[in-house]
PDB file of C-alpha atoms in Angstrom:
ATOM      1  CA  ASN A  68      -0.381  20.775  17.721  1.00  0.00           C
ATOM      2  CA  ASN A  69      -0.186  22.822  14.523  1.00  0.00           C
ATOM      3  CA  TYR A  70       3.494  23.568  14.692  1.00  0.00           C
ATOM      4  CA  LYS A  71       6.674  22.024  15.970  1.00  0.00           C
ATOM      5  CA  SER A  72      10.065  23.244  16.983  1.00  0.00           C
ATOM      6  CA  LYS A  73      12.577  21.490  14.777  1.00  0.00           C
ATOM      7  CA  ILE A  74      15.614  20.197  16.632  1.00  0.00           C
ATOM      8  CA  ARG A  75      17.934  18.857  13.980  1.00  0.00           C
ATOM      9  CA  LYS A  76      20.629  16.242  14.305  1.00  0.00           C
ATOM     10  CA  MET A  77      22.063  16.513  10.816  1.00  0.00           C
ATOM     11  CA  GLN A  78      25.436  15.414   9.595  1.00  0.00           C
ATOM     12  CA  TYR A  79      27.282  16.957   6.676  1.00  0.00           C
ATOM     13  CA  ASN A  80      26.917  14.741   3.653  1.00  0.00           C
ATOM     14  CA  PRO A  81      29.022  13.052   2.450  1.00  0.00           C
ATOM     15  CA  ASP A  82      30.940  12.187   5.625  1.00  0.00           C
ATOM     16  CA  PRO A  83      34.426  10.586   5.646  1.00  0.00           C
ATOM     17  CA  TYR A  84      32.983   7.090   5.948  1.00  0.00           C
ATOM     18  CA  ASN A  85      30.933   7.524   2.798  1.00  0.00           C
ATOM     19  CA  GLN A  86      33.838   8.486   0.537  1.00  0.00           C
ATOM     20  CA  TYR A  87      34.889   6.146  -2.216  1.00  0.00           C
ATOM     21  CA  ASN A  88      37.866   3.990  -1.348  1.00  0.00           C
ATOM     22  CA  PRO A  89      39.800   2.856  -4.458  1.00  0.00           C
ATOM     23  CA  ASN A  90      40.813  -0.327  -2.625  1.00  0.00           C
ATOM     24  CA  GLN A  91      37.233  -1.455  -2.024  1.00  0.00           C
ATOM     25  CA  GLN A  92      35.619  -4.010  -4.292  1.00  0.00           C
ATOM     26  CA  ASN A  93      32.567  -2.023  -5.413  1.00  0.00           C
ATOM     27  CA  PRO A  94      33.133   0.848  -7.876  1.00  0.00           C
ATOM     28  CA  PRO A  95      31.663   4.291  -7.199  1.00  0.00           C
ATOM     29  CA  TYR A  96      27.962   4.708  -7.892  1.00  0.00           C
ATOM     30  CA  ASP A  97      28.409   7.607 -10.316  1.00  0.00           C
ATOM     31  CA  GLU A  98      30.723   5.519 -12.499  1.00  0.00           C
ATOM     32  CA  PHE A  99      27.625   3.619 -13.632  1.00  0.00           C
ATOM     33  CA  MET A 100      24.654   5.797 -12.719  1.00  0.00           C
ATOM     34  CA  GLY A 101      25.919   9.364 -12.706  1.00  0.00           C
ATOM     35  CA  GLY A 102      25.222   9.452  -8.963  1.00  0.00           C
ATOM     36  CA  SER A 103      26.815  11.135  -6.007  1.00  0.00           C
ATOM     37  CA  GLY A 104      29.967   9.083  -5.675  1.00  0.00           C
ATOM     38  CA  HIS A 105      28.763   6.673  -2.982  1.00  0.00           C
ATOM     39  CA  SER A 106      29.564   2.966  -3.162  1.00  0.00           C
ATOM     40  CA  PHE A 107      26.902   0.396  -3.942  1.00  0.00           C
ATOM     41  CA  SER A 108      26.974  -0.763  -0.293  1.00  0.00           C
ATOM     42  CA  GLU A 109      26.261   2.808   0.866  1.00  0.00           C
ATOM     43  CA  ILE A 110      23.375   3.079  -1.614  1.00  0.00           C
ATOM     44  CA  LYS A 111      21.943  -0.211  -0.312  1.00  0.00           C
ATOM     45  CA  ILE A 112      22.130   1.000   3.283  1.00  0.00           C
ATOM     46  CA  ARG A 113      20.413   4.273   2.370  1.00  0.00           C
ATOM     47  CA  HIS A 114      17.651   2.457   0.455  1.00  0.00           C
ATOM     48  CA  ALA A 115      17.073   0.095   3.392  1.00  0.00           C
ATOM     49  CA  PHE A 116      16.925   3.126   5.689  1.00  0.00           C
ATOM     50  CA  ILE A 117      14.301   4.794   3.466  1.00  0.00           C
ATOM     51  CA  ARG A 118      12.193   1.614   3.340  1.00  0.00           C
ATOM     52  CA  LYS A 119      12.357   1.190   7.113  1.00  0.00           C
ATOM     53  CA  THR A 120      11.436   4.841   7.711  1.00  0.00           C
ATOM     54  CA  TYR A 121       8.423   4.717   5.397  1.00  0.00           C
ATOM     55  CA  SER A 122       7.300   1.407   6.916  1.00  0.00           C
ATOM     56  CA  ILE A 123       7.297   2.978  10.380  1.00  0.00           C
ATOM     57  CA  VAL A 124       5.504   6.106   9.141  1.00  0.00           C
ATOM     58  CA  SER A 125       2.874   3.919   7.433  1.00  0.00           C
ATOM     59  CA  LEU A 126       2.285   2.063  10.710  1.00  0.00           C
ATOM     60  CA  GLN A 127       1.970   5.377  12.560  1.00  0.00           C
ATOM     61  CA  LEU A 128      -0.552   6.700  10.059  1.00  0.00           C
ATOM     62  CA  LEU A 129      -2.623   3.494  10.255  1.00  0.00           C
ATOM     63  CA  ILE A 130      -2.731   3.788  14.060  1.00  0.00           C
ATOM     64  CA  THR A 131      -3.752   7.434  13.774  1.00  0.00           C
ATOM     65  CA  LEU A 132      -6.426   6.625  11.198  1.00  0.00           C
ATOM     66  CA  ALA A 133      -7.875   3.856  13.391  1.00  0.00           C
ATOM     67  CA  ILE A 134      -7.978   5.925  16.596  1.00  0.00           C
ATOM     68  CA  THR A 135      -9.356   8.963  14.769  1.00  0.00           C
ATOM     69  CA  ALA A 136     -12.095   6.841  13.187  1.00  0.00           C
ATOM     70  CA  VAL A 137     -13.137   5.556  16.622  1.00  0.00           C
ATOM     71  CA  LEU A 138     -13.305   9.060  18.084  1.00  0.00           C
ATOM     72  CA  VAL A 139     -15.202  10.433  15.084  1.00  0.00           C
ATOM     73  CA  PHE A 140     -17.752   7.626  14.629  1.00  0.00           C
ATOM     74  CA  VAL A 141     -18.149   6.120  18.136  1.00  0.00           C
ATOM     75  CA  GLU A 142     -20.141   8.596  20.201  1.00  0.00           C
ATOM     76  CA  SER A 143     -19.338   6.961  23.552  1.00  0.00           C
ATOM     77  CA  ALA A 144     -15.580   7.210  22.922  1.00  0.00           C
ATOM     78  CA  LYS A 145     -15.904  10.857  21.932  1.00  0.00           C
ATOM     79  CA  SER A 146     -18.010  11.629  25.008  1.00  0.00           C
ATOM     80  CA  PHE A 147     -15.513   9.887  27.299  1.00  0.00           C
ATOM     81  CA  PHE A 148     -12.592  12.074  26.225  1.00  0.00           C
ATOM     82  CA  TYR A 149     -14.674  15.247  26.270  1.00  0.00           C
ATOM     83  CA  ALA A 150     -15.810  14.400  29.812  1.00  0.00           C
ATOM     84  CA  ASN A 151     -12.232  13.656  30.906  1.00  0.00           C
ATOM     85  CA  GLN A 152     -10.257  16.462  29.339  1.00  0.00           C
ATOM     86  CA  TRP A 153      -7.389  15.945  31.774  1.00  0.00           C
ATOM     87  CA  ILE A 154      -6.461  12.965  29.565  1.00  0.00           C
ATOM     88  CA  LEU A 155      -6.033  15.330  26.625  1.00  0.00           C
ATOM     89  CA  TRP A 156      -3.787  17.607  28.686  1.00  0.00           C
ATOM     90  CA  LEU A 157      -1.668  14.613  29.697  1.00  0.00           C
ATOM     91  CA  ALA A 158      -1.517  13.551  26.039  1.00  0.00           C
ATOM     92  CA  MET A 159      -0.258  17.000  25.002  1.00  0.00           C
ATOM     93  CA  ILE A 160       2.407  17.011  27.717  1.00  0.00           C
ATOM     94  CA  GLY A 161       3.376  13.424  26.903  1.00  0.00           C
ATOM     95  CA  THR A 162       3.807  14.061  23.169  1.00  0.00           C
ATOM     96  CA  PHE A 163       5.970  17.110  23.876  1.00  0.00           C
ATOM     97  CA  ILE A 164       8.244  15.249  26.322  1.00  0.00           C
ATOM     98  CA  ILE A 165       8.648  12.204  24.065  1.00  0.00           C
ATOM     99  CA  MET A 166       9.365  14.386  21.024  1.00  0.00           C
ATOM    100  CA  ILE A 167      12.141  16.179  22.921  1.00  0.00           C
ATOM    101  CA  MET A 168      13.565  12.853  24.133  1.00  0.00           C
ATOM    102  CA  LEU A 169      13.650  11.328  20.645  1.00  0.00           C
ATOM    103  CA  ALA A 170      15.018  14.495  19.042  1.00  0.00           C
ATOM    104  CA  CYS A 171      17.682  15.389  21.619  1.00  0.00           C
ATOM    105  CA  CYS A 172      18.793  12.156  23.310  1.00  0.00           C
ATOM    106  CA  GLU A 173      20.825  10.093  20.860  1.00  0.00           C
ATOM    107  CA  SER A 174      21.247   7.290  23.411  1.00  0.00           C
ATOM    108  CA  ILE A 175      17.448   6.906  23.523  1.00  0.00           C
ATOM    109  CA  ASN A 176      16.820   7.597  19.836  1.00  0.00           C
ATOM    110  CA  ARG A 177      19.179   4.796  18.771  1.00  0.00           C
ATOM    111  CA  SER A 178      18.352   2.259  21.509  1.00  0.00           C
ATOM    112  CA  TYR A 179      16.023  -0.494  20.316  1.00  0.00           C
ATOM    113  CA  PRO A 180      13.355  -1.330  21.488  1.00  0.00           C
ATOM    114  CA  ILE A 181      13.077   1.758  23.737  1.00  0.00           C
ATOM    115  CA  ASN A 182      13.054   4.097  20.717  1.00  0.00           C
ATOM    116  CA  MET A 183      10.261   2.162  19.003  1.00  0.00           C
ATOM    117  CA  ILE A 184       8.188   1.917  22.189  1.00  0.00           C
ATOM    118  CA  LEU A 185       8.462   5.664  22.782  1.00  0.00           C
ATOM    119  CA  LEU A 186       7.560   6.393  19.162  1.00  0.00           C
ATOM    120  CA  MET A 187       4.466   4.190  19.365  1.00  0.00           C
ATOM    121  CA  VAL A 188       3.397   5.804  22.667  1.00  0.00           C
ATOM    122  CA  PHE A 189       3.876   9.203  21.016  1.00  0.00           C
ATOM    123  CA  THR A 190       1.790   8.049  18.046  1.00  0.00           C
ATOM    124  CA  VAL A 191      -1.090   6.831  20.230  1.00  0.00           C
ATOM    125  CA  LEU A 192      -1.132  10.035  22.312  1.00  0.00           C
ATOM    126  CA  GLU A 193      -0.938  12.200  19.194  1.00  0.00           C
ATOM    127  CA  SER A 194      -3.688  10.143  17.560  1.00  0.00           C
ATOM    128  CA  ILE A 195      -6.016  10.772  20.509  1.00  0.00           C
ATOM    129  CA  LEU A 196      -5.456  14.514  20.109  1.00  0.00           C
ATOM    130  CA  ILE A 197      -5.972  14.328  16.341  1.00  0.00           C
ATOM    131  CA  GLY A 198      -9.131  12.283  16.817  1.00  0.00           C
ATOM    132  CA  CYS A 199     -10.632  14.736  19.313  1.00  0.00           C
ATOM    133  CA  ILE A 200      -9.858  17.672  17.012  1.00  0.00           C
ATOM    134  CA  SER A 201     -11.254  15.882  13.954  1.00  0.00           C
ATOM    135  CA  ALA A 202     -14.436  14.945  15.829  1.00  0.00           C
ATOM    136  CA  GLN A 203     -15.344  18.645  15.954  1.00  0.00           C
ATOM    137  CA  TYR A 204     -15.683  18.756  12.157  1.00  0.00           C
ATOM    138  CA  LYS A 205     -18.298  17.307   9.830  1.00  0.00           C
ATOM    139  CA  THR A 206     -17.577  13.855   8.435  1.00  0.00           C
ATOM    140  CA  ASP A 207     -17.511  14.956   4.790  1.00  0.00           C
ATOM    141  CA  THR A 208     -15.066  17.751   5.689  1.00  0.00           C
ATOM    142  CA  ILE A 209     -12.751  15.200   7.309  1.00  0.00           C
ATOM    143  CA  PHE A 210     -12.839  12.921   4.254  1.00  0.00           C
ATOM    144  CA  ILE A 211     -12.142  15.813   1.876  1.00  0.00           C
ATOM    145  CA  ALA A 212      -9.205  16.975   4.019  1.00  0.00           C
ATOM    146  CA  LEU A 213      -7.897  13.410   4.209  1.00  0.00           C
ATOM    147  CA  GLY A 214      -8.027  13.011   0.433  1.00  0.00           C
ATOM    148  CA  VAL A 215      -6.394  16.385  -0.230  1.00  0.00           C
ATOM    149  CA  THR A 216      -3.655  15.622   2.310  1.00  0.00           C
ATOM    150  CA  ALA A 217      -2.937  12.242   0.692  1.00  0.00           C
ATOM    151  CA  VAL A 218      -2.600  13.817  -2.765  1.00  0.00           C
ATOM    152  CA  VAL A 219      -0.407  16.651  -1.472  1.00  0.00           C
ATOM    153  CA  VAL A 220       1.874  14.305   0.503  1.00  0.00           C
ATOM    154  CA  ILE A 221       2.377  11.965  -2.463  1.00  0.00           C
ATOM    155  CA  ALA A 222       3.045  14.888  -4.828  1.00  0.00           C
ATOM    156  CA  LEU A 223       5.513  16.548  -2.436  1.00  0.00           C
ATOM    157  CA  THR A 224       7.318  13.259  -1.798  1.00  0.00           C
ATOM    158  CA  ILE A 225       7.758  12.626  -5.529  1.00  0.00           C
ATOM    159  CA  PHE A 226       8.939  16.216  -5.953  1.00  0.00           C
ATOM    160  CA  ALA A 227      11.461  15.831  -3.108  1.00  0.00           C
ATOM    161  CA  PHE A 228      12.917  12.709  -4.726  1.00  0.00           C
ATOM    162  CA  GLN A 229      13.025  14.126  -8.267  1.00  0.00           C
ATOM    163  CA  THR A 230      13.941  17.799  -7.909  1.00  0.00           C
ATOM    164  CA  LYS A 231      17.512  19.019  -8.293  1.00  0.00           C
ATOM    165  CA  ILE A 232      16.858  21.794  -5.770  1.00  0.00           C
ATOM    166  CA  ASP A 233      18.502  21.034  -2.425  1.00  0.00           C
ATOM    167  CA  PHE A 234      16.143  22.022   0.400  1.00  0.00           C
ATOM    168  CA  THR A 235      18.313  20.612   3.202  1.00  0.00           C
ATOM    169  CA  GLY A 236      20.161  23.899   3.612  1.00  0.00           C
ATOM    170  CA  PHE A 237      16.924  25.777   4.335  1.00  0.00           C
ATOM    171  CA  GLY A 238      16.519  24.479   7.892  1.00  0.00           C
ATOM    172  CA  ILE A 239      17.227  27.784   9.645  1.00  0.00           C
ATOM    173  CA  TYR A 240      14.751  29.628   7.425  1.00  0.00           C
ATOM    174  CA  LEU A 241      12.034  27.048   8.058  1.00  0.00           C
ATOM    175  CA  PHE A 242      12.658  27.322  11.791  1.00  0.00           C
ATOM    176  CA  VAL A 243      12.248  31.113  11.649  1.00  0.00           C
ATOM    177  CA  PHE A 244       9.001  30.725   9.699  1.00  0.00           C
ATOM    178  CA  ALA A 245       7.812  28.185  12.303  1.00  0.00           C
ATOM    179  CA  LEU A 246       8.335  30.810  15.020  1.00  0.00           C
ATOM    180  CA  ILE A 247       6.438  33.342  12.903  1.00  0.00           C
ATOM    181  CA  LEU A 248       3.621  30.802  12.492  1.00  0.00           C
ATOM    182  CA  MET A 249       3.487  30.355  16.259  1.00  0.00           C
ATOM    183  CA  LEU A 250       3.176  34.106  16.850  1.00  0.00           C
ATOM    184  CA  PHE A 251       0.653  34.382  14.011  1.00  0.00           C
ATOM    185  CA  GLY A 252      -1.435  31.691  15.709  1.00  0.00           C
ATOM    186  CA  LEU A 253      -1.423  33.556  19.030  1.00  0.00           C
ATOM    187  CA  VAL A 254      -2.564  36.755  17.300  1.00  0.00           C
ATOM    188  CA  ALA A 255      -5.321  34.856  15.467  1.00  0.00           C
ATOM    189  CA  ILE A 256      -6.559  33.396  18.772  1.00  0.00           C
ATOM    190  CA  ILE A 257      -6.614  36.806  20.480  1.00  0.00           C
ATOM    191  CA  LEU A 258      -8.304  38.688  17.632  1.00  0.00           C
ATOM    192  CA  ARG A 259     -10.716  35.853  16.755  1.00  0.00           C
ATOM    193  CA  SER A 260     -10.839  36.875  13.109  1.00  0.00           C
ATOM    194  CA  ASN A 261     -12.062  34.264  10.622  1.00  0.00           C
ATOM    195  CA  LEU A 262      -9.857  35.782   7.914  1.00  0.00           C
ATOM    196  CA  LEU A 263      -6.789  35.535  10.164  1.00  0.00           C
ATOM    197  CA  HIS A 264      -7.580  31.885  10.901  1.00  0.00           C
ATOM    198  CA  ILE A 265      -7.784  31.163   7.163  1.00  0.00           C
ATOM    199  CA  LEU A 266      -4.487  32.974   6.511  1.00  0.00           C
ATOM    200  CA  TYR A 267      -2.891  31.111   9.424  1.00  0.00           C
ATOM    201  CA  ALA A 268      -4.019  27.743   8.062  1.00  0.00           C
ATOM    202  CA  ALA A 269      -2.859  28.589   4.523  1.00  0.00           C
ATOM    203  CA  PHE A 270       0.537  29.831   5.733  1.00  0.00           C
ATOM    204  CA  GLY A 271       0.930  26.797   7.996  1.00  0.00           C
ATOM    205  CA  ALA A 272       0.014  24.354   5.235  1.00  0.00           C
ATOM    206  CA  GLY A 273       2.611  25.944   2.969  1.00  0.00           C
ATOM    207  CA  LEU A 274       5.239  25.824   5.714  1.00  0.00           C
ATOM    208  CA  PHE A 275       4.681  22.165   6.572  1.00  0.00           C
ATOM    209  CA  SER A 276       4.690  21.309   2.873  1.00  0.00           C
ATOM    210  CA  MET A 277       8.202  22.770   2.773  1.00  0.00           C
ATOM    211  CA  TYR A 278       9.090  20.881   5.948  1.00  0.00           C
ATOM    212  CA  LEU A 279       7.946  17.617   4.363  1.00  0.00           C
ATOM    213  CA  ILE A 280      10.237  18.209   1.370  1.00  0.00           C
ATOM    214  CA  PHE A 281      13.053  19.204   3.739  1.00  0.00           C
ATOM    215  CA  ASP A 282      12.680  16.104   5.947  1.00  0.00           C
ATOM    216  CA  THR A 283      12.294  13.803   2.946  1.00  0.00           C
ATOM    217  CA  GLN A 284      15.540  15.051   1.414  1.00  0.00           C
ATOM    218  CA  LEU A 285      17.337  14.698   4.753  1.00  0.00           C
ATOM    219  CA  MET A 286      16.273  11.062   4.681  1.00  0.00           C
ATOM    220  CA  ILE A 287      17.228  10.545   1.023  1.00  0.00           C
ATOM    221  CA  GLY A 288      20.803  11.786   1.446  1.00  0.00           C
ATOM    222  CA  GLY A 289      22.748  11.368  -1.800  1.00  0.00           C
ATOM    223  CA  LYS A 290      23.752  14.670  -3.393  1.00  0.00           C
ATOM    224  CA  HIS A 291      21.992  16.761  -0.765  1.00  0.00           C
ATOM    225  CA  LYS A 292      24.134  18.948   1.493  1.00  0.00           C
ATOM    226  CA  TYR A 293      22.824  17.432   4.723  1.00  0.00           C
ATOM    227  CA  SER A 294      21.390  14.029   5.579  1.00  0.00           C
ATOM    228  CA  ILE A 295      20.207  11.991   8.545  1.00  0.00           C
ATOM    229  CA  SER A 296      22.272   8.977   9.544  1.00  0.00           C
ATOM    230  CA  PRO A 297      20.619   5.606   8.772  1.00  0.00           C
ATOM    231  CA  GLU A 298      20.874   4.882  12.511  1.00  0.00           C
ATOM    232  CA  ASP A 299      18.360   7.673  13.161  1.00  0.00           C
ATOM    233  CA  TYR A 300      15.413   6.009  11.419  1.00  0.00           C
ATOM    234  CA  ILE A 301      13.152   6.728  14.421  1.00  0.00           C
ATOM    235  CA  PHE A 302      14.006  10.424  14.265  1.00  0.00           C
ATOM    236  CA  ALA A 303      13.377  10.460  10.506  1.00  0.00           C
ATOM    237  CA  ALA A 304      10.003   8.728  10.926  1.00  0.00           C
ATOM    238  CA  LEU A 305       9.029  11.136  13.716  1.00  0.00           C
ATOM    239  CA  ASN A 306       9.778  14.153  11.510  1.00  0.00           C
ATOM    240  CA  ILE A 307       7.821  12.935   8.494  1.00  0.00           C
ATOM    241  CA  TYR A 308       4.867  11.753  10.590  1.00  0.00           C
ATOM    242  CA  VAL A 309       4.564  15.105  12.400  1.00  0.00           C
ATOM    243  CA  ASP A 310       4.812  16.954   9.066  1.00  0.00           C
ATOM    244  CA  ILE A 311       1.949  14.918   7.605  1.00  0.00           C
ATOM    245  CA  ILE A 312      -0.234  15.230  10.719  1.00  0.00           C
ATOM    246  CA  ASN A 313       0.203  18.996  10.926  1.00  0.00           C
ATOM    247  CA  LEU A 314      -0.454  19.316   7.203  1.00  0.00           C
ATOM    248  CA  PHE A 315      -3.703  17.361   7.622  1.00  0.00           C
ATOM    249  CA  LEU A 316      -4.897  19.544  10.513  1.00  0.00           C
ATOM    250  CA  LEU A 317      -4.194  22.751   8.614  1.00  0.00           C
ATOM    251  CA  ILE A 318      -5.877  21.486   5.444  1.00  0.00           C
ATOM    252  CA  LEU A 319      -8.829  20.409   7.607  1.00  0.00           C
ATOM    253  CA  ARG A 320      -9.131  24.012   8.812  1.00  0.00           C
ATOM    254  CA  LEU A 321      -8.957  25.343   5.275  1.00  0.00           C
ATOM    255  CA  VAL A 322     -11.583  22.930   3.946  1.00  0.00           C
ATOM    256  CA  SER A 323     -13.904  23.757   6.834  1.00  0.00           C
ATOM    257  CA  ALA A 324     -13.443  27.504   6.290  1.00  0.00           C
ATOM    258  CA  ALA A 325     -14.045  27.134   2.546  1.00  0.00           C
ATOM    259  CA  LYS A 326     -17.290  25.213   3.130  1.00  0.00           C
ATOM    260  CA  ASP A 327     -18.522  27.771   5.664  1.00  0.00           C
TER     261      ASP A 327
END
């Protein structure tokens, strides 16, 4: 699962409900902070949304780390999934269906607790796939890739919050590059060239780094052209989690290729 088709549910920001009303009690944010013109109540809602999203993503990553550790270090668990590969096929189909449901069906995406249950099922299924892939690599390679991914994710997140460059308008370009990555991957599989696999992993890592910045800024809102509604915290968490997971897998490939 080294790529994903992005199906965006973005709203133009700011929307009519986020405009400053002179009759409301709270003054505009930029009157005090040089901000984007949103009221203090809107800023509070957005901050709560960001905290909730990152809390969910943290839970997802902990689940993935735990399941991956079991599949990497417990030989019997690894052997079970390798002997029953139909489970992996079901996991791939399940993650695809749930991703489409959460991305396309607003009634499901915003319905608690169904949305959270589906997201957790998606996380467990995805974690099984990640664990089986990771188990094919050496332990030290996995730890190096994990450390590099953590540093890259933290750096990109800080950059997304601090930069004045608005990446939220680049969605169509990122989608085109995702299609190119998909075709590139098919060519690399057919030709079985080690150099092509390295180039694929490097290109993919760069692309999902951009996607992480893009999805982070959609979540932040503020002065950015587009944003995700605070009601879509499950969708926001899904995006960021998939970005991080794909980034890890691609970095894992690069580290393995560099060591070989």
